Structures are given as C-alpha cells and as structure tokens.
Coordinates of C-alpha atoms in Angstrom, one line a residue:
M38 CA 168.3 78.0 177.6
Q39 CA 171.7 78.8 175.4
K40 CA 174.7 77.2 175.7
I41 CA 177.7 79.4 175.1
I42 CA 181.4 78.7 174.3
L43 CA 183.2 81.9 175.1
I44 CA 186.5 82.9 173.0
G45 CA 188.7 84.9 175.8
D46 CA 189.4 83.7 179.4
S47 CA 190.3 87.1 181.3
G48 CA 188.5 89.9 183.2
H49 CA 186.2 91.2 180.2
S50 CA 185.1 87.5 180.0
K51 CA 184.2 87.4 183.7
V52 CA 181.8 90.2 183.3
V53 CA 180.2 88.7 180.3
E54 CA 179.9 85.3 182.1
D55 CA 177.8 87.1 184.7
C56 CA 175.4 88.8 181.9
I57 CA 175.4 85.3 180.5
Y58 CA 174.3 83.6 184.0
S59 CA 171.7 86.8 184.3
N60 CA 169.5 85.5 181.6
G61 CA 169.8 81.7 182.8
D62 CA 172.1 80.7 180.2
E63 CA 175.1 78.3 180.4
V64 CA 178.8 78.6 179.6
I65 CA 180.1 75.2 178.5
A66 CA 183.7 75.9 177.5
K67 CA 186.1 79.1 177.9
L68 CA 188.7 78.7 175.0
D69 CA 192.1 81.0 175.2
D70 CA 195.4 80.7 173.4
K71 CA 197.4 81.6 176.7
Y72 CA 196.3 77.8 176.9
S73 CA 198.2 74.9 175.1
E74 CA 196.0 71.7 175.7
R75 CA 192.4 70.8 176.5
F76 CA 191.7 70.1 180.4
M77 CA 188.4 70.6 182.5
E78 CA 188.3 72.9 185.1
G79 CA 184.9 71.3 187.1
S80 CA 182.3 71.6 184.3
L81 CA 184.3 73.7 182.0
V82 CA 186.1 72.9 178.9
K83 CA 189.2 75.1 178.5
G84 CA 191.7 75.0 175.8
P85 CA 193.3 77.0 173.4
I86 CA 191.0 78.3 170.4
S87 CA 192.5 75.6 168.0
I88 CA 189.9 72.9 170.0
L89 CA 186.9 74.7 168.9
P90 CA 186.0 72.1 166.4
E91 CA 186.4 69.4 168.7
L92 CA 183.4 71.1 170.5
F93 CA 181.2 71.1 167.1
S94 CA 178.7 68.5 167.7
M95 CA 177.4 70.1 170.9
D96 CA 174.2 72.6 170.7
F97 CA 176.3 75.9 171.4
K98 CA 176.4 79.5 170.5
I99 CA 180.0 81.2 170.4
F100 CA 180.7 84.7 171.8
I101 CA 183.9 86.5 171.7
A102 CA 184.7 87.6 174.9
I103 CA 187.7 90.3 174.2
G104 CA 187.8 93.7 174.6
H105 CA 190.5 94.5 172.1
N106 CA 188.4 95.6 169.2
Q107 CA 191.3 94.6 166.7
T108 CA 191.6 91.0 168.2
R109 CA 188.0 90.5 168.0
K110 CA 187.7 91.3 164.3
R111 CA 190.9 89.2 163.7
I112 CA 189.3 86.3 165.6
V113 CA 186.0 86.3 163.6
D114 CA 188.1 86.7 160.5
L115 CA 189.9 83.7 161.3
L116 CA 187.2 81.7 162.3
N117 CA 184.7 82.6 158.8
L118 CA 182.1 81.5 161.0
P119 CA 178.2 82.4 160.2
S120 CA 177.4 85.4 162.4
S121 CA 174.3 83.6 163.6
I122 CA 176.4 81.2 165.3
Y123 CA 177.6 84.1 167.8
A124 CA 175.0 85.0 170.8
T125 CA 173.7 88.0 171.6
I126 CA 173.9 88.7 175.2
V127 CA 172.0 91.4 177.0
H128 CA 172.1 91.8 180.6
E129 CA 168.8 91.3 182.4
S130 CA 169.3 95.2 184.3
A131 CA 170.1 96.8 180.4
I132 CA 167.1 99.2 179.4
I133 CA 166.4 98.5 175.3
G134 CA 164.1 100.0 173.3
S135 CA 161.5 98.0 171.6
S136 CA 162.8 99.5 167.9
V137 CA 166.6 98.7 168.8
E138 CA 168.1 96.7 166.2
I139 CA 171.2 94.8 167.6
G140 CA 173.6 92.3 165.9
F141 CA 174.8 88.9 166.5
G142 CA 178.2 88.4 169.0
T143 CA 177.2 91.8 171.1
V144 CA 177.0 92.4 174.4
V145 CA 174.6 94.8 176.2
M146 CA 176.4 95.2 180.0
P147 CA 174.7 95.7 183.4
G148 CA 173.3 99.0 183.4
A149 CA 173.7 100.0 179.7
V150 CA 170.2 102.1 178.2
V151 CA 169.7 102.0 174.6
N152 CA 166.8 103.8 173.2
A153 CA 164.6 104.0 170.3
D154 CA 165.6 103.6 166.7
C155 CA 169.5 102.7 167.5
H156 CA 171.0 100.3 165.2
I157 CA 173.8 98.5 166.8
G158 CA 176.3 96.4 164.8
E159 CA 178.0 93.0 165.5
Q160 CA 180.3 92.0 168.0
V161 CA 180.2 95.6 169.6
I162 CA 180.5 96.1 173.4
L163 CA 178.6 98.5 174.7
N164 CA 179.8 98.9 178.5
S165 CA 178.3 98.9 182.0
H166 CA 176.0 102.0 182.2
S167 CA 177.1 103.2 178.8
T168 CA 174.3 105.4 177.3
I169 CA 173.2 105.1 173.7
E170 CA 170.3 107.7 172.8
H171 CA 167.8 107.6 170.0
D172 CA 168.7 107.3 166.7
C173 CA 172.3 106.2 166.7
V174 CA 174.2 103.7 164.6
I175 CA 177.1 101.7 166.3
E176 CA 178.6 99.6 163.9
D177 CA 180.6 96.6 164.2
F178 CA 183.5 95.9 166.5
V179 CA 183.0 99.0 168.5
H180 CA 183.6 99.4 171.9
I181 CA 181.6 102.1 174.0
S182 CA 182.9 101.8 177.3
P183 CA 181.4 102.3 180.7
A184 CA 179.1 105.4 181.5
A185 CA 180.1 106.9 178.1
T186 CA 176.7 108.6 176.8
L187 CA 176.2 108.8 172.8
T188 CA 173.3 111.4 172.8
G189 CA 170.8 111.5 169.5
N190 CA 171.5 111.1 166.2
V191 CA 175.4 109.8 166.7
T192 CA 177.3 107.4 164.1
V193 CA 180.1 105.7 165.6
S194 CA 181.8 103.8 162.5
E195 CA 183.6 100.4 162.2
G196 CA 186.2 99.3 165.1
T197 CA 186.4 102.9 167.0
Q198 CA 187.0 102.9 170.8
I199 CA 184.9 105.3 172.9
G200 CA 186.6 105.7 176.3
A201 CA 184.8 106.0 179.9
G202 CA 182.9 108.7 180.7
S203 CA 182.9 110.5 177.5
T204 CA 180.2 112.5 176.1
V205 CA 179.2 112.9 172.2
I206 CA 176.7 115.7 171.5
P207 CA 173.7 115.2 168.9
G208 CA 174.0 114.6 164.8
K209 CA 178.1 114.0 165.4
S210 CA 179.9 111.3 163.8
I211 CA 183.0 109.7 164.6
G212 CA 184.9 107.5 162.0
S213 CA 186.4 104.1 161.9
W214 CA 189.3 102.6 164.4
S215 CA 189.7 105.7 166.6
M216 CA 190.2 106.2 169.7
I217 CA 188.4 108.9 171.8
G218 CA 190.1 109.4 175.5
A219 CA 188.6 108.5 179.0
G220 CA 186.4 111.6 179.6
S221 CA 186.1 113.3 176.3
T222 CA 183.6 116.0 175.2
I223 CA 183.1 115.3 171.0
I224 CA 181.7 118.5 169.6
T225 CA 182.6 118.4 165.8
D226 CA 182.9 115.0 163.7
I227 CA 186.0 112.9 164.5
P228 CA 187.8 111.3 161.9
S229 CA 188.7 107.7 161.2
N230 CA 192.2 106.2 162.4
V231 CA 192.9 108.9 165.0
T232 CA 193.0 109.3 169.0
A233 CA 190.8 112.6 170.2
V234 CA 191.1 113.6 173.9
G235 CA 190.1 116.5 176.0
V236 CA 187.3 118.8 176.9
P237 CA 186.2 119.5 173.9
A238 CA 188.3 116.5 172.3
K239 CA 191.1 117.5 169.9
V240 CA 193.0 115.0 167.3
M241 CA 196.5 114.4 169.1
K242 CA 197.7 111.7 166.9
K243 CA 196.7 110.5 163.3
E244 CA 196.7 106.8 163.8
G245 CA 194.0 104.8 165.3
L246 CA 193.3 100.9 166.3
Y247 CA 193.9 98.8 163.5

C-alpha cells in the first residue's frame, strides 16, 4: 500500500483521491496554499505546501492533484525533487495496454482507455473516459479532458490541453502549451502556443497556456 501526499485540495483532487483509494492506497496529507498553517482534519494532515519538508521522515509518495497544467509544472520546478518520488495513479476501471509506458506523477482516471505502444509522459492527466489509441505520444504536463479521443499515432506536446469531447484524427501533431476547445475535431496539425476550436478546429488566437 502506498501512502500519498496530495498537493492541491480542490475538485480535481477529490477525483484523484478516489483513484488512489480504488487501488487500496492511502492519502495521508493534503497540502494547498489556501491554508496558512498546519492542522489535522480527522487522520489527514492539512496545511500549506511549505510544510512538505516536515513530512519527509514519513514513507510516502507525492502527487500533484492540480488540473491546471502551468501550475503543476511550476510546483514541480519549485520542489525540484526526483521524478521517482511522484506517484503514478491508475484507477482500477481504466484499461491500459500491456505495452504502454506511463511516467511518474501521471493520473489515469475512471474509464480511460490507453491502447498499445502509447508513451504517456510525466505529470499528465488522462481524464475520465478519455481514449488514447495505439502509438500515441503524450508529453509531460498534458491534460486530456473527459471523453476526448486521440486516434492512432497522435502526438500531443508538453503542456497542451485537449478539451472535453474533442477528437484528433490519426497521425496529427499538436504543439506545446496549446488549448483545444471542448468538442473540437482536429484534422490538421496544430502549432504551439495557440487556441484552436471548432469542427474542424481552426486557430482562433496565437497565445496558448504558458
């Protein structure tokens, strides 16, 4: 059984917590800078992120339970800890191909499907009922939103978010720190640092997430 400290205590972290308990693991603390001091809530330690060093004597993993890609990256950079200290969380109902690689700090949420020979990076969110078909590459800090579908051989670069219910056709690439609007259909490559929406999706503005 893994003991896990969550960084982030909001709606996204509630879903992550359910994923953790689905595997028989345990949350021992929730740290969030909305708190000003350390306190106990039942058996949980709560407090600001700055108290993390006080907990280092415990046998634990860390998980950044924050949906905002830039904030996840900022916290990882600030903490400057080895990747191996971050838990990888896969809900028991997710379907993962035997040849799939999943990086540290990534969560695969209920009902998600990841098929053969996909590479999933670190600090990625594969949200509920998302589908990642064969041979996809998902780089670090990406968020694939609920019910989004990436068909075969799709590449999503660092920090990009694929909106809920979106579809990416085979072989397409999406650049880094871009936003794909909910319900969009991607039929061409999308560059970095843009927002693209629609069916088919078109670039609406040349500024992304970072």
